[in-house]
Tab-separated table of C-alpha atoms in Angstrom:
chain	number	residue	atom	x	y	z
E	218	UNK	CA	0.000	0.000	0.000
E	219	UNK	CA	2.772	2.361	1.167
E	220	UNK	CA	4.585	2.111	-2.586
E	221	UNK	CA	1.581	2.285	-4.216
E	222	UNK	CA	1.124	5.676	-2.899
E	223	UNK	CA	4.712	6.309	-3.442
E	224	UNK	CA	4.195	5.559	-7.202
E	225	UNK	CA	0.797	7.375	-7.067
E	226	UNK	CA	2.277	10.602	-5.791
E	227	UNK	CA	5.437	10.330	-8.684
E	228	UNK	CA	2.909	9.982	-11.196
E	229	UNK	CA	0.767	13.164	-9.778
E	230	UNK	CA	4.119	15.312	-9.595
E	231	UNK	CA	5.332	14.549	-12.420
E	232	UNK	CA	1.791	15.299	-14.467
E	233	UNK	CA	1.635	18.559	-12.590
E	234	UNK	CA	4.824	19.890	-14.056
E	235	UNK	CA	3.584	18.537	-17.444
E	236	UNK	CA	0.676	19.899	-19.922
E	237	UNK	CA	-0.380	19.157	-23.330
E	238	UNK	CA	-1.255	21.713	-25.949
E	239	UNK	CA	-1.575	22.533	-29.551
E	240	UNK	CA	0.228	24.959	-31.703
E	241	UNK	CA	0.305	26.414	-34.688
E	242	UNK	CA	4.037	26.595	-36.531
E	243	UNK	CA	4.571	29.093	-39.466
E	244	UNK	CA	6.209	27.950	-42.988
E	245	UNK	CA	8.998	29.717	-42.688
E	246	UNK	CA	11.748	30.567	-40.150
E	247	UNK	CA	12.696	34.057	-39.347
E	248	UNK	CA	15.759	36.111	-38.007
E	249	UNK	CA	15.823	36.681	-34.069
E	250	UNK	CA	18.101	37.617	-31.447
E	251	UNK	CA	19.049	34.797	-28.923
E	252	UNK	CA	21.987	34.586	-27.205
E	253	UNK	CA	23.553	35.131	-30.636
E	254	UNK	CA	21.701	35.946	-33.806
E	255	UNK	CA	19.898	32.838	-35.271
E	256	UNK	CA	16.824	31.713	-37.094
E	257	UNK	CA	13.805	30.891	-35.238
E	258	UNK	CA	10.292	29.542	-35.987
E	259	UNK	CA	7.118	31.723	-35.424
E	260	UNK	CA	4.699	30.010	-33.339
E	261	UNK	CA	1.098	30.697	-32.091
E	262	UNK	CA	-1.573	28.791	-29.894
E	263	UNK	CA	-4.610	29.988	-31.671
E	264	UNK	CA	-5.123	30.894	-35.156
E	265	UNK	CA	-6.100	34.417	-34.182
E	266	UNK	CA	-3.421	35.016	-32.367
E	267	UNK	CA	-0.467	37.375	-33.667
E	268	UNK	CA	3.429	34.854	-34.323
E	269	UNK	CA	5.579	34.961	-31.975
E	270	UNK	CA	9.528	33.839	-31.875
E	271	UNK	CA	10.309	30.466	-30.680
E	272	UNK	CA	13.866	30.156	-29.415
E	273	UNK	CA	13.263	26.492	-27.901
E	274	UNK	CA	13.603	23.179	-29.911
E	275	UNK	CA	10.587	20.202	-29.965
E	276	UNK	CA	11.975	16.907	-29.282
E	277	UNK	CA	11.118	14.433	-32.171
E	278	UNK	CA	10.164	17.131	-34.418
E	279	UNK	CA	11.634	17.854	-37.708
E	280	UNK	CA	10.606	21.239	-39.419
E	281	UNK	CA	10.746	21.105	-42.929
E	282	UNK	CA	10.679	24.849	-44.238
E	283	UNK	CA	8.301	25.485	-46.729
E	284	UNK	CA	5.043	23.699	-45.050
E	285	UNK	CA	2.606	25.036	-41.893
E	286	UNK	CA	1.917	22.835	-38.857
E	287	UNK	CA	-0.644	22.377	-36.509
E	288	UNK	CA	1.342	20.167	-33.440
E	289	UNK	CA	0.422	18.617	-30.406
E	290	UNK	CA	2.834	18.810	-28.034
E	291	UNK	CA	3.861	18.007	-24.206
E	292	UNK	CA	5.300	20.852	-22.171
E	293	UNK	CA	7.204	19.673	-19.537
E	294	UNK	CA	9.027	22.734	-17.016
E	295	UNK	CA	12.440	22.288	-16.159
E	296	UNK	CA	13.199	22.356	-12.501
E	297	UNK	CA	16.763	24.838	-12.084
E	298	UNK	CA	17.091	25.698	-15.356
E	299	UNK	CA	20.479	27.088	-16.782
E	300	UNK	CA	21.272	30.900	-16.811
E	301	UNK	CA	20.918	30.712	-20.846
E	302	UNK	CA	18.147	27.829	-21.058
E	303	UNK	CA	14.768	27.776	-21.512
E	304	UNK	CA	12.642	26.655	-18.010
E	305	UNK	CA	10.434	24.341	-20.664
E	306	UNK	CA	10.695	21.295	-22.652
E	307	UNK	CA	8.236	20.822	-25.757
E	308	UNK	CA	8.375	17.018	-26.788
E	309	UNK	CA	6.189	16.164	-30.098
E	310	UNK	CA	3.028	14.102	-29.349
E	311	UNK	CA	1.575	14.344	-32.664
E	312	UNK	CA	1.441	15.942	-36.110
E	313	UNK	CA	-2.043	16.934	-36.519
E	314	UNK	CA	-1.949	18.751	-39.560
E	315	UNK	CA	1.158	19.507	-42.577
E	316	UNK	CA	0.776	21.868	-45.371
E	317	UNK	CA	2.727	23.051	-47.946
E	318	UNK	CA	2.743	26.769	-48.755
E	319	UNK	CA	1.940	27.399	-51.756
E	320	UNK	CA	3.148	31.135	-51.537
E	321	UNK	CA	6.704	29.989	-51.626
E	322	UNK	CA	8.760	28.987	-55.233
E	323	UNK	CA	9.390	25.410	-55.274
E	324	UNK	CA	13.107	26.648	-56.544
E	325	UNK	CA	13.404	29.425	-54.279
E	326	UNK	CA	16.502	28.887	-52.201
E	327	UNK	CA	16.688	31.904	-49.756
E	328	UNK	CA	14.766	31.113	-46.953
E	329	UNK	CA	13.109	35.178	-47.010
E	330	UNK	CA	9.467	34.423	-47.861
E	331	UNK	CA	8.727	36.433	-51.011
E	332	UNK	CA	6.072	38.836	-49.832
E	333	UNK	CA	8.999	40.278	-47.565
E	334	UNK	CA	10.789	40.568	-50.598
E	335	UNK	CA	8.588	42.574	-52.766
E	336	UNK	CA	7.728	45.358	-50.029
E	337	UNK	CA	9.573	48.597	-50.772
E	338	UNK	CA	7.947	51.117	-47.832
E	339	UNK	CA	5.363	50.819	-44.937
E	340	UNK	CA	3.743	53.971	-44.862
E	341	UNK	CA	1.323	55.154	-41.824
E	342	UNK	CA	-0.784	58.037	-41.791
E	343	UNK	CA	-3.442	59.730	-39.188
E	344	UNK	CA	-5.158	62.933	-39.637
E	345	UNK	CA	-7.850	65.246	-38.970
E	346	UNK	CA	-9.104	68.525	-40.605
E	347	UNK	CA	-6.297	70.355	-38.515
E	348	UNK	CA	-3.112	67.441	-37.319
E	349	UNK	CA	-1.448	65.301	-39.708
E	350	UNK	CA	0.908	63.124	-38.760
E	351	UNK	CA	2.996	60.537	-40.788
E	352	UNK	CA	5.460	57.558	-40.802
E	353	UNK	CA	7.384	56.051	-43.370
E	354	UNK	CA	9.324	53.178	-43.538
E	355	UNK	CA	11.255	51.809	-45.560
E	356	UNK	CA	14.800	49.228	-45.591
E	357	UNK	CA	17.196	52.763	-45.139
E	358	UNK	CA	15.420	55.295	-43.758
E	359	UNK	CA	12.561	55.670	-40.514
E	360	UNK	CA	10.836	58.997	-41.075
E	361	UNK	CA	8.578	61.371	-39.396
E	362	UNK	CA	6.781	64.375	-40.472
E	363	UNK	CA	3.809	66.665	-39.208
E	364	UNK	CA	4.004	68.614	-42.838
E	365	UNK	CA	0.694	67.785	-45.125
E	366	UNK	CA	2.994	68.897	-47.805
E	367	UNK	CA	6.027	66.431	-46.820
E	368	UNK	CA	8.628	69.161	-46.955
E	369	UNK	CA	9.419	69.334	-43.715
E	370	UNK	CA	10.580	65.494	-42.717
E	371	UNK	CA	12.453	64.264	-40.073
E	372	UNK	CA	14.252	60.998	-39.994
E	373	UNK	CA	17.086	58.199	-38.608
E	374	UNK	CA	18.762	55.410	-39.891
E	375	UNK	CA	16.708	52.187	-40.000
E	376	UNK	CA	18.690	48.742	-38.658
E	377	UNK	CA	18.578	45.658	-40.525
E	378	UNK	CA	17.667	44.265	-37.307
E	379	UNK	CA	14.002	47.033	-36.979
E	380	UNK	CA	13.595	46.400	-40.572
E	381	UNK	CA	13.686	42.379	-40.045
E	382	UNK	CA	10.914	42.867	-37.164
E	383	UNK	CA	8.391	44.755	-39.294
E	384	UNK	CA	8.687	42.220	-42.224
E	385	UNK	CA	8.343	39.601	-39.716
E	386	UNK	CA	5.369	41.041	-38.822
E	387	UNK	CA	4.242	41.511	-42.132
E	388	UNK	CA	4.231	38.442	-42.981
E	389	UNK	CA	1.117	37.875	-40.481
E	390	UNK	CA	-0.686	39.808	-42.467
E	391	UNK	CA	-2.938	38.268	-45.413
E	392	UNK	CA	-2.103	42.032	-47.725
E	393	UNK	CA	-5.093	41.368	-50.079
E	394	UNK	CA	-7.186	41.671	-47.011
E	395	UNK	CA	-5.855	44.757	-45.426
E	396	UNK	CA	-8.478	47.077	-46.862
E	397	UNK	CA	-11.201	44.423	-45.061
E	398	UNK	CA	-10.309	45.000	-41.524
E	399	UNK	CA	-13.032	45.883	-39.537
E	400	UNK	CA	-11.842	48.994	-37.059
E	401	UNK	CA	-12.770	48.445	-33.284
E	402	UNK	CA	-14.092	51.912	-32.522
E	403	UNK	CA	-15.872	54.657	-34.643
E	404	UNK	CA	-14.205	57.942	-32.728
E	405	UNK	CA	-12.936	59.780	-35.979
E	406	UNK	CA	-16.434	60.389	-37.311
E	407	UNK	CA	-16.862	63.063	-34.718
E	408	UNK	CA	-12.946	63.782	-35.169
E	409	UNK	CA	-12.682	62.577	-31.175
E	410	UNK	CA	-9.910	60.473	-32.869
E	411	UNK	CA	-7.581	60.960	-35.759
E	412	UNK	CA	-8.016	58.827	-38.833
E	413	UNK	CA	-5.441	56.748	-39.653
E	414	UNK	CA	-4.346	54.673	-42.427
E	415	UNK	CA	-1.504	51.844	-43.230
E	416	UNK	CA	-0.051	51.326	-46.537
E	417	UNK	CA	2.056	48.583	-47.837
E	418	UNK	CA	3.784	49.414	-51.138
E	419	UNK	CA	5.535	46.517	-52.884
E	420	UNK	CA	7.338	46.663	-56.127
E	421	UNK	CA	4.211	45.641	-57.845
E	422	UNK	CA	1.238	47.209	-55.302
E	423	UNK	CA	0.361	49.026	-53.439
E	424	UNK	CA	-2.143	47.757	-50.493
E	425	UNK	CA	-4.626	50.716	-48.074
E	426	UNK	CA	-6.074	50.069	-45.123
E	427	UNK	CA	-9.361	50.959	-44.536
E	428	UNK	CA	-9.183	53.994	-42.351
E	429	UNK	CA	-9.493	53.658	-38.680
E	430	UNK	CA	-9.011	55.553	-35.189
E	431	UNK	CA	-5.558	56.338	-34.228
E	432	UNK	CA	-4.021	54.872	-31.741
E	433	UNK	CA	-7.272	51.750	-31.912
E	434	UNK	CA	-6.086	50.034	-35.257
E	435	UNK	CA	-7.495	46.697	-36.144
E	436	UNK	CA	-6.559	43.499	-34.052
E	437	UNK	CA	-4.552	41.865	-37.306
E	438	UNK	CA	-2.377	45.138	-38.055
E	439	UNK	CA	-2.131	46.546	-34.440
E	440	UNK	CA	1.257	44.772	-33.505
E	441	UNK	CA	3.013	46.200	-36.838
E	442	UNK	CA	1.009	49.442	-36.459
E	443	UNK	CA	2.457	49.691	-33.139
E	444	UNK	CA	6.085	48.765	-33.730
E	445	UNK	CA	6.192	51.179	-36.364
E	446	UNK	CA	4.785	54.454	-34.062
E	447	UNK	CA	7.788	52.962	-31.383
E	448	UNK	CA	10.128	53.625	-33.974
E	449	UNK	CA	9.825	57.087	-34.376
E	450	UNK	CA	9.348	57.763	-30.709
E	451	UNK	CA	12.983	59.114	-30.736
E	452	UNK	CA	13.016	61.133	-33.644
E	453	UNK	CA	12.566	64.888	-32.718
């Protein structure tokens, strides 16, 4: 009786520092900062969720670039983890779903998805009858201006490394659909808001949001829409 309740209490301790869950893996890895800089896979829980970077590995897994997964896997937490590790272990239960993108060349041998790189400048915009205020992005340059006439610009340098992050985040972003976003609030038809607008201009297209209240942008574009307005914070 005693190691039966020895066994029983292993079992419970061990199953309370382990859950299963399901996630959703992107088709393509992206650039990240770890300890040094590597290539990570962009991860999510729920479909409506925004990708985030995963730095961790899943045992038994193989990612094959190119194709989406839906995984279940076992998260176990690591008990005195070390200074540079991760405190969890993700072990692969099952593959529940594998699909190819069809987005990406079958020849294509850079691993930068093509969408990120078509887009020349990421342009954001919010204005009322008397403020305008504007952002503009592109792989060289992060600049600012409060001119209608865009005379009077300000601007910095942009880092590969703020550049990476927005494509990143781009690539979350279904571009066709952009101009389908339904805004969360209604403030700039009484001008209690500015109206803003986000542009992504590609060699080919260019792709307009439909307008919404500044600083309230739709749930799909608010991440990048954010990023962006952080990026200018410390231009004068």
């Amino acid at each position: 009786m005693h190691k039966f309740g020895l066994i029983l209490s292993l079992v419970f301790l061990f199953s309370s520092c382990q859950e299963t869950k399901k996630i959703y893996i992107a088709s393509h890895l992206t650039d990240c900062e770890g300890v040094a800089p590597q290539k990570c896979m962009l991860i999510k829980s729920r479909p409506s969720e925004d990708w985030t970077y995963f730095y961790d590995t899943i045992e038994g897994f193989n990612y094959e670039e190119g194709y989406s997964y839906e995984l279940e896997v076992a998260v176990t937490r690591i008990e005195n983890p070390p200074a540079d590790g991760s405190s969890l272990q993700y072990s692969l239960l099952k593959i529940l779903s594998k699909q190819k993108d069809q987005t990406v060349g079958q020849n294509m041998t850079h691993s930068t998805p093509i969408q990120q790189q078509e887009v020349s400048d990421i342009v954001y915009e919010a204005s009322t009858r008397g403020s305008f205020f504007q952002v503009k992005i592109n792989k060289d340059l992060i600049q600012k201006t409060k001119d209608r006439s865009l005379q009077k610009i300000n601007s910095k340098t942009c880092s590969k490394q703020d550049w990476t992050t927005l494509l990143s985040l781009l690539e979350t972003i279904p571009l066709e659909e952009i101009n389908t976003l339904t805004p969360p609030t209604d403030k700039r038809a009484t001008d209690a808001a500015l109206h803003a607008k986000l542009k992504i201009i590609t060699k080919t297209n260019t792709y307009t949001s439909i307008g919404f209240d500044h600083g309230n942008p739709p749930e799909k574009i608010k991440q990048l829409v954010n990023t962006m307005l952080s990026l200018v914070e410390s231009i004068e």
